[in-house]
mmCIF file of C-alpha atoms in Angstrom:
data_model
loop_
_atom_site.group_PDB
_atom_site.id
_atom_site.type_symbol
_atom_site.label_atom_id
_atom_site.label_comp_id
_atom_site.label_asym_id
_atom_site.label_seq_id
_atom_site.Cartn_x
_atom_site.Cartn_y
_atom_site.Cartn_z
ATOM 1 C CA MET K 1 21.235 -7.803 16.381
ATOM 2 C CA THR K 2 22.272 -5.607 13.439
ATOM 3 C CA ARG K 3 19.642 -3.079 12.388
ATOM 4 C CA HIS K 4 18.957 -2.428 8.724
ATOM 5 C CA LEU K 5 19.845 0.993 7.377
ATOM 6 C CA ALA K 6 17.055 3.532 7.044
ATOM 7 C CA VAL K 7 19.461 5.904 5.266
ATOM 8 C CA ASP K 8 22.405 4.653 3.225
ATOM 9 C CA VAL K 9 24.560 7.257 1.464
ATOM 10 C CA ARG K 10 27.768 6.472 -0.443
ATOM 11 C CA GLY K 11 30.061 8.851 -2.286
ATOM 12 C CA LEU K 12 27.581 11.734 -2.279
ATOM 13 C CA ARG K 13 28.711 14.759 -4.281
ATOM 14 C CA LYS K 14 27.066 18.067 -5.048
ATOM 15 C CA SER K 15 28.528 21.267 -6.507
ATOM 16 C CA TYR K 16 27.151 24.649 -7.422
ATOM 17 C CA GLY K 17 29.190 25.808 -10.376
ATOM 18 C CA ASP K 18 32.844 25.316 -9.472
ATOM 19 C CA HIS K 19 32.105 25.225 -5.730
ATOM 20 C CA PRO K 20 31.837 21.717 -4.235
ATOM 21 C CA VAL K 21 29.317 21.585 -1.389
ATOM 22 C CA LEU K 22 29.462 17.834 -0.774
ATOM 23 C CA ASP K 23 32.671 16.032 -1.617
ATOM 24 C CA GLY K 24 32.234 12.273 -1.277
ATOM 25 C CA VAL K 25 30.030 11.967 1.816
ATOM 26 C CA ASP K 26 29.255 8.513 3.236
ATOM 27 C CA LEU K 27 26.446 8.208 5.777
ATOM 28 C CA ALA K 28 24.743 5.193 7.364
ATOM 29 C CA VAL K 29 21.734 5.666 9.639
ATOM 30 C CA PRO K 30 20.381 2.502 11.305
ATOM 31 C CA ALA K 31 16.607 2.261 11.588
ATOM 32 C CA GLY K 32 15.102 3.457 14.858
ATOM 33 C CA THR K 33 18.046 5.670 15.815
ATOM 34 C CA VAL K 34 19.013 9.344 15.851
ATOM 35 C CA THR K 35 21.947 10.568 13.792
ATOM 36 C CA ALA K 36 23.080 14.164 14.219
ATOM 37 C CA LEU K 37 24.833 16.015 11.407
ATOM 38 C CA LEU K 38 27.005 18.573 13.111
ATOM 39 C CA GLY K 39 29.052 21.321 11.523
ATOM 40 C CA PRO K 40 29.426 25.051 10.894
ATOM 41 C CA ASN K 41 27.440 27.087 8.379
ATOM 42 C CA GLY K 42 28.302 26.003 4.848
ATOM 43 C CA ALA K 43 29.438 22.536 5.903
ATOM 44 C CA GLY K 44 26.830 20.841 3.686
ATOM 45 C CA LYS K 45 24.234 19.795 6.262
ATOM 46 C CA THR K 46 21.177 21.366 4.641
ATOM 47 C CA THR K 47 22.276 20.288 1.160
ATOM 48 C CA THR K 48 22.501 16.707 2.415
ATOM 49 C CA VAL K 49 18.959 16.862 3.782
ATOM 50 C CA GLY K 50 17.761 18.411 0.521
ATOM 51 C CA ILE K 51 19.124 15.479 -1.481
ATOM 52 C CA LEU K 52 17.854 12.829 0.957
ATOM 53 C CA SER K 53 14.363 14.341 0.848
ATOM 54 C CA THR K 54 14.357 14.478 -3.014
ATOM 55 C CA LEU K 55 14.332 18.290 -3.084
ATOM 56 C CA LEU K 56 17.800 18.434 -4.673
ATOM 57 C CA ARG K 57 19.516 16.184 -7.192
ATOM 58 C CA ALA K 58 22.952 14.800 -6.412
ATOM 59 C CA ASP K 59 25.791 15.092 -8.906
ATOM 60 C CA ALA K 60 27.200 11.682 -7.982
ATOM 61 C CA GLY K 61 26.862 8.910 -5.432
ATOM 62 C CA THR K 62 24.107 6.541 -4.345
ATOM 63 C CA VAL K 63 21.391 7.427 -1.849
ATOM 64 C CA ARG K 64 18.800 5.044 -0.406
ATOM 65 C CA VAL K 65 16.132 6.125 2.075
ATOM 66 C CA ALA K 66 13.721 3.638 3.652
ATOM 67 C CA GLY K 67 14.979 1.063 1.154
ATOM 68 C CA HIS K 68 14.272 3.201 -1.927
ATOM 69 C CA ASP K 69 16.735 4.801 -4.310
ATOM 70 C CA VAL K 70 16.248 8.581 -4.181
ATOM 71 C CA ALA K 71 17.065 9.078 -7.872
ATOM 72 C CA GLU K 72 15.140 6.095 -9.241
ATOM 73 C CA ASP K 73 12.065 6.089 -6.987
ATOM 74 C CA PRO K 74 11.587 9.549 -5.424
ATOM 75 C CA VAL K 75 7.817 9.048 -5.031
ATOM 76 C CA ALA K 76 8.348 6.064 -2.719
ATOM 77 C CA VAL K 77 10.927 8.036 -0.738
ATOM 78 C CA ARG K 78 8.522 10.954 -0.274
ATOM 79 C CA ALA K 79 5.835 8.582 0.951
ATOM 80 C CA ALA K 80 8.169 7.265 3.653
ATOM 81 C CA ILE K 81 9.629 10.512 5.014
ATOM 82 C CA GLY K 82 8.726 13.679 6.860
ATOM 83 C CA VAL K 83 10.749 16.893 6.717
ATOM 84 C CA THR K 84 10.929 19.831 9.098
ATOM 85 C CA GLY K 85 13.061 22.529 7.527
ATOM 86 C CA GLN K 86 14.818 25.549 8.988
ATOM 87 C CA LEU K 87 11.938 27.824 7.982
ATOM 88 C CA SER K 88 8.452 27.190 9.325
ATOM 89 C CA ALA K 89 6.043 25.662 6.806
ATOM 90 C CA VAL K 90 2.872 26.668 8.656
ATOM 91 C CA ASP K 91 0.290 29.035 7.161
ATOM 92 C CA ASP K 92 -0.158 32.070 9.418
ATOM 93 C CA LEU K 93 -3.644 32.806 8.064
ATOM 94 C CA LEU K 94 -4.999 29.413 9.110
ATOM 95 C CA THR K 95 -5.609 28.091 12.592
ATOM 96 C CA GLY K 96 -3.480 25.299 13.979
ATOM 97 C CA ALA K 97 -6.260 22.789 13.393
ATOM 98 C CA GLU K 98 -6.751 23.984 9.815
ATOM 99 C CA ASN K 99 -3.018 23.640 9.083
ATOM 100 C CA LEU K 100 -3.056 20.035 10.234
ATOM 101 C CA ARG K 101 -6.259 19.176 8.373
ATOM 102 C CA LEU K 102 -4.820 20.663 5.207
ATOM 103 C CA MET K 103 -1.752 18.461 5.599
ATOM 104 C CA ALA K 104 -4.010 15.458 6.208
ATOM 105 C CA ALA K 105 -5.847 16.199 2.965
ATOM 106 C CA LEU K 106 -2.523 16.395 1.103
ATOM 107 C CA HIS K 107 -1.765 12.923 2.476
ATOM 108 C CA HIS K 108 -5.123 11.759 1.036
ATOM 109 C CA LEU K 109 -6.632 10.979 4.435
ATOM 110 C CA GLY K 110 -10.408 10.960 4.605
ATOM 111 C CA ARG K 111 -12.151 13.906 6.283
ATOM 112 C CA ARG K 112 -12.950 11.995 9.477
ATOM 113 C CA GLU K 113 -9.533 10.346 9.662
ATOM 114 C CA GLY K 114 -7.817 13.653 8.959
ATOM 115 C CA ARG K 115 -9.771 15.423 11.702
ATOM 116 C CA GLU K 116 -8.964 12.655 14.199
ATOM 117 C CA ARG K 117 -5.290 12.703 13.238
ATOM 118 C CA ALA K 118 -5.152 16.491 13.615
ATOM 119 C CA ASP K 119 -6.847 16.414 17.007
ATOM 120 C CA ALA K 120 -4.496 13.683 18.251
ATOM 121 C CA LEU K 121 -1.394 15.634 17.193
ATOM 122 C CA LEU K 122 -2.698 18.868 18.711
ATOM 123 C CA ALA K 123 -3.184 17.048 22.000
ATOM 124 C CA ARG K 124 0.208 15.347 21.784
ATOM 125 C CA PHE K 125 2.020 18.668 21.383
ATOM 126 C CA GLY K 126 -0.076 20.535 23.944
ATOM 127 C CA LEU K 127 -1.681 22.780 21.315
ATOM 128 C CA THR K 128 -5.356 21.944 21.769
ATOM 129 C CA GLU K 129 -6.211 25.139 23.645
ATOM 130 C CA ALA K 130 -4.790 27.337 20.854
ATOM 131 C CA ALA K 131 -5.947 25.116 17.983
ATOM 132 C CA ARG K 132 -8.770 27.419 16.852
ATOM 133 C CA LYS K 133 -6.653 30.584 16.868
ATOM 134 C CA PRO K 134 -4.748 31.885 13.809
ATOM 135 C CA VAL K 135 -1.139 30.715 13.858
ATOM 136 C CA SER K 136 -0.066 34.356 13.416
ATOM 137 C CA THR K 137 -0.964 34.845 17.100
ATOM 138 C CA TRP K 138 1.156 31.922 18.301
ATOM 139 C CA SER K 139 4.589 32.067 19.941
ATOM 140 C CA GLY K 140 7.703 30.818 18.149
ATOM 141 C CA GLY K 141 7.824 27.665 20.255
ATOM 142 C CA MET K 142 4.186 26.829 19.514
ATOM 143 C CA ARG K 143 4.720 27.379 15.795
ATOM 144 C CA ARG K 144 7.735 25.066 15.808
ATOM 145 C CA LYS K 145 5.767 22.347 17.573
ATOM 146 C CA LEU K 146 3.006 22.713 14.978
ATOM 147 C CA ASP K 147 5.630 22.438 12.233
ATOM 148 C CA LEU K 148 6.805 19.118 13.658
ATOM 149 C CA ALA K 149 3.223 17.945 14.132
ATOM 150 C CA MET K 150 2.539 18.625 10.449
ATOM 151 C CA THR K 151 5.590 16.537 9.569
ATOM 152 C CA LEU K 152 4.079 13.612 11.478
ATOM 153 C CA VAL K 153 0.616 13.653 9.873
ATOM 154 C CA GLY K 154 1.636 10.968 7.396
ATOM 155 C CA SER K 155 3.246 8.735 10.087
ATOM 156 C CA PRO K 156 6.666 8.767 8.349
ATOM 157 C CA ALA K 157 9.215 6.036 8.959
ATOM 158 C CA VAL K 158 12.119 8.483 8.549
ATOM 159 C CA VAL K 159 12.084 12.113 9.700
ATOM 160 C CA PHE K 160 14.592 14.777 8.669
ATOM 161 C CA LEU K 161 14.899 17.683 11.117
ATOM 162 C CA ASP K 162 16.972 20.571 9.761
ATOM 163 C CA GLU K 163 18.029 22.687 12.749
ATOM 164 C CA PRO K 164 14.561 22.323 14.318
ATOM 165 C CA THR K 165 15.285 24.179 17.568
ATOM 166 C CA THR K 166 17.100 27.228 16.200
ATOM 167 C CA GLY K 167 15.778 30.355 17.895
ATOM 168 C CA LEU K 168 13.732 28.514 20.514
ATOM 169 C CA ASP K 169 13.941 29.246 24.221
ATOM 170 C CA PRO K 170 15.442 26.494 26.438
ATOM 171 C CA ARG K 171 12.045 25.214 27.597
ATOM 172 C CA SER K 172 10.663 24.871 24.058
ATOM 173 C CA ARG K 173 13.903 23.248 22.930
ATOM 174 C CA ARG K 174 13.686 20.597 25.619
ATOM 175 C CA THR K 175 10.033 19.952 24.762
ATOM 176 C CA LEU K 176 11.059 19.176 21.182
ATOM 177 C CA TRP K 177 13.878 16.986 22.456
ATOM 178 C CA ASP K 178 11.296 14.949 24.380
ATOM 179 C CA GLU K 179 9.249 14.562 21.197
ATOM 180 C CA VAL K 180 12.295 13.334 19.291
ATOM 181 C CA ARG K 181 12.969 10.751 21.994
ATOM 182 C CA ALA K 182 9.335 9.625 21.892
ATOM 183 C CA LEU K 183 9.444 9.235 18.107
ATOM 184 C CA VAL K 184 12.563 7.073 18.274
ATOM 185 C CA ALA K 185 11.098 4.988 21.086
ATOM 186 C CA ALA K 186 8.172 4.270 18.739
ATOM 187 C CA GLY K 187 10.548 3.114 15.985
ATOM 188 C CA THR K 188 10.962 6.270 13.871
ATOM 189 C CA THR K 189 14.388 7.050 12.413
ATOM 190 C CA ILE K 190 15.637 10.620 12.872
ATOM 191 C CA LEU K 191 18.330 12.487 10.934
ATOM 192 C CA LEU K 192 18.951 15.761 12.722
ATOM 193 C CA THR K 193 21.100 18.682 11.623
ATOM 194 C CA THR K 194 22.151 21.065 14.347
ATOM 195 C CA GLN K 195 24.702 23.630 15.407
ATOM 196 C CA TYR K 196 23.906 23.014 19.066
ATOM 197 C CA LEU K 197 26.522 20.698 20.487
ATOM 198 C CA GLU K 198 24.451 19.928 23.568
ATOM 199 C CA GLU K 199 21.574 18.882 21.302
ATOM 200 C CA ALA K 200 23.725 16.318 19.505
ATOM 201 C CA ASP K 201 25.139 15.121 22.811
ATOM 202 C CA GLN K 202 21.666 14.682 24.339
ATOM 203 C CA LEU K 203 19.816 13.093 21.416
ATOM 204 C CA ALA K 204 22.136 11.324 19.007
ATOM 205 C CA ASP K 205 23.060 7.659 18.864
ATOM 206 C CA GLN K 206 25.773 8.716 16.431
ATOM 207 C CA VAL K 207 27.263 12.074 15.461
ATOM 208 C CA VAL K 208 28.654 12.847 12.002
ATOM 209 C CA VAL K 209 30.738 16.009 11.784
ATOM 210 C CA LEU K 210 30.788 17.730 8.387
ATOM 211 C CA ASP K 211 33.249 20.418 7.396
ATOM 212 C CA GLY K 212 33.892 21.681 3.893
ATOM 213 C CA GLY K 213 31.527 19.094 2.450
ATOM 214 C CA ARG K 214 33.413 16.142 3.940
ATOM 215 C CA VAL K 215 32.952 13.884 6.937
ATOM 216 C CA VAL K 216 35.780 14.784 9.315
ATOM 217 C CA ALA K 217 34.650 12.706 12.301
ATOM 218 C CA ALA K 218 31.952 10.167 13.138
ATOM 219 C CA GLY K 219 30.965 8.016 16.080
ATOM 220 C CA THR K 220 28.824 7.952 19.188
ATOM 221 C CA PRO K 221 29.016 11.045 21.404
ATOM 222 C CA ALA K 222 30.925 8.965 23.956
ATOM 223 C CA ASP K 223 33.374 7.703 21.318
ATOM 224 C CA LEU K 224 34.092 11.193 20.018
ATOM 225 C CA LYS K 225 34.626 12.577 23.497
ATOM 226 C CA SER K 226 36.887 9.652 24.364
ATOM 227 C CA THR K 227 38.890 9.784 21.126
ATOM 228 C CA HIS K 228 39.527 13.497 21.441
ATOM 229 C CA ASP K 229 40.035 13.387 25.215
ATOM 230 C CA ALA K 230 37.172 15.838 25.741
ATOM 231 C CA GLY K 231 34.580 16.276 28.445
ATOM 232 C CA SER K 232 31.882 17.375 26.018
ATOM 233 C CA LEU K 233 31.176 17.663 22.307
ATOM 234 C CA ASP K 234 31.963 21.375 22.626
ATOM 235 C CA ASP K 235 35.596 20.415 23.239
ATOM 236 C CA VAL K 236 35.579 17.960 20.311
ATOM 237 C CA PHE K 237 34.166 20.552 17.938
ATOM 238 C CA LEU K 238 36.646 23.187 19.004
ATOM 239 C CA ARG K 239 39.549 20.787 18.591
ATOM 240 C CA LEU K 240 38.392 19.678 15.140
ATOM 241 C CA THR K 241 38.072 23.235 13.841
ATOM 242 C CA ALA K 242 41.104 24.751 15.552
ATOM 243 C CA PRO K 243 44.199 25.613 13.468
ATOM 244 C CA THR K 244 46.868 22.943 13.454
ATOM 245 C CA THR K 245 49.699 25.472 13.687
ATOM 246 C CA THR K 246 50.194 28.658 15.653
ATOM 247 C CA GLU K 247 52.151 31.608 14.371
ATOM 248 C CA VAL K 248 54.500 33.257 16.839
ATOM 249 C CA ALA K 249 55.423 36.872 16.242
#
C-alpha cells in the first residue's frame, strides 16, 4: 500500500544575496516514516527545515507539509508540526514542569489538560524526579529530552528534528533514538537532520544526502550502501565527498 506524503517538496530554492543555499531540492517524505537529511555544514539542511516549518520563506518551489501549502496556509502547517532545533528552547529559570505547562498554555490546552499532558511527558522521558528543579541545574541530556518533550505537547503529526543529538553522550543519544522509534511506531512522521552517519543508518527509512544545496544521493540506507559498494553509510559519505581526481607530483 502506498503511503501519502507528509512532506512534499519540489524545486525548492533559497539564496542569501548571490549565494544559493538550496538549488532545486526535491524531497518526498511518506507519512509514518523517518527521513534523514545528511550532509556537511552549509549543505542546506537547517535552511530546509526552516522553510518547512514556516520560519523562512522560499525563493521558489512548492512545499506541502501535512497536506497544507507552506506559503498559502502557514497557520495550518504550524498546527500540524513540532520542531526541535539545534539550540535548546527551554527556559533555564523555570522548572521542567513549568516549561511544559507553559508550552501547553501556548497550545491553548486547559489548565487541567495541560498539567496532565506535562506530567505524562515528564514520565515518558524519565524526568519526573527532576521536574520541580530549575532546568539550569539539569544535565545536557536531560535538557535535550525536555526540548523534545516540549515539541510533543501539541501531539504533532510531523516532527522536524534539527541535529537533535549533537553534543549528547552515547547513552543519551540512544535514549532519544528510542523515542524517535516510538514516535514513528505511533504514526508520527519524522524529518531528521544529522551529521552522525550511524544515526541515519539506525533510524532512517530513507536517507537524502545534501551537498552544496542539491540532493546528491537518496535512497534507503541499504540501497545507498549497496549502490556504493559500502559496508556502512560512513563509506558512502566519504565516497560522495571525495575528490574525483588525484594529483600526482
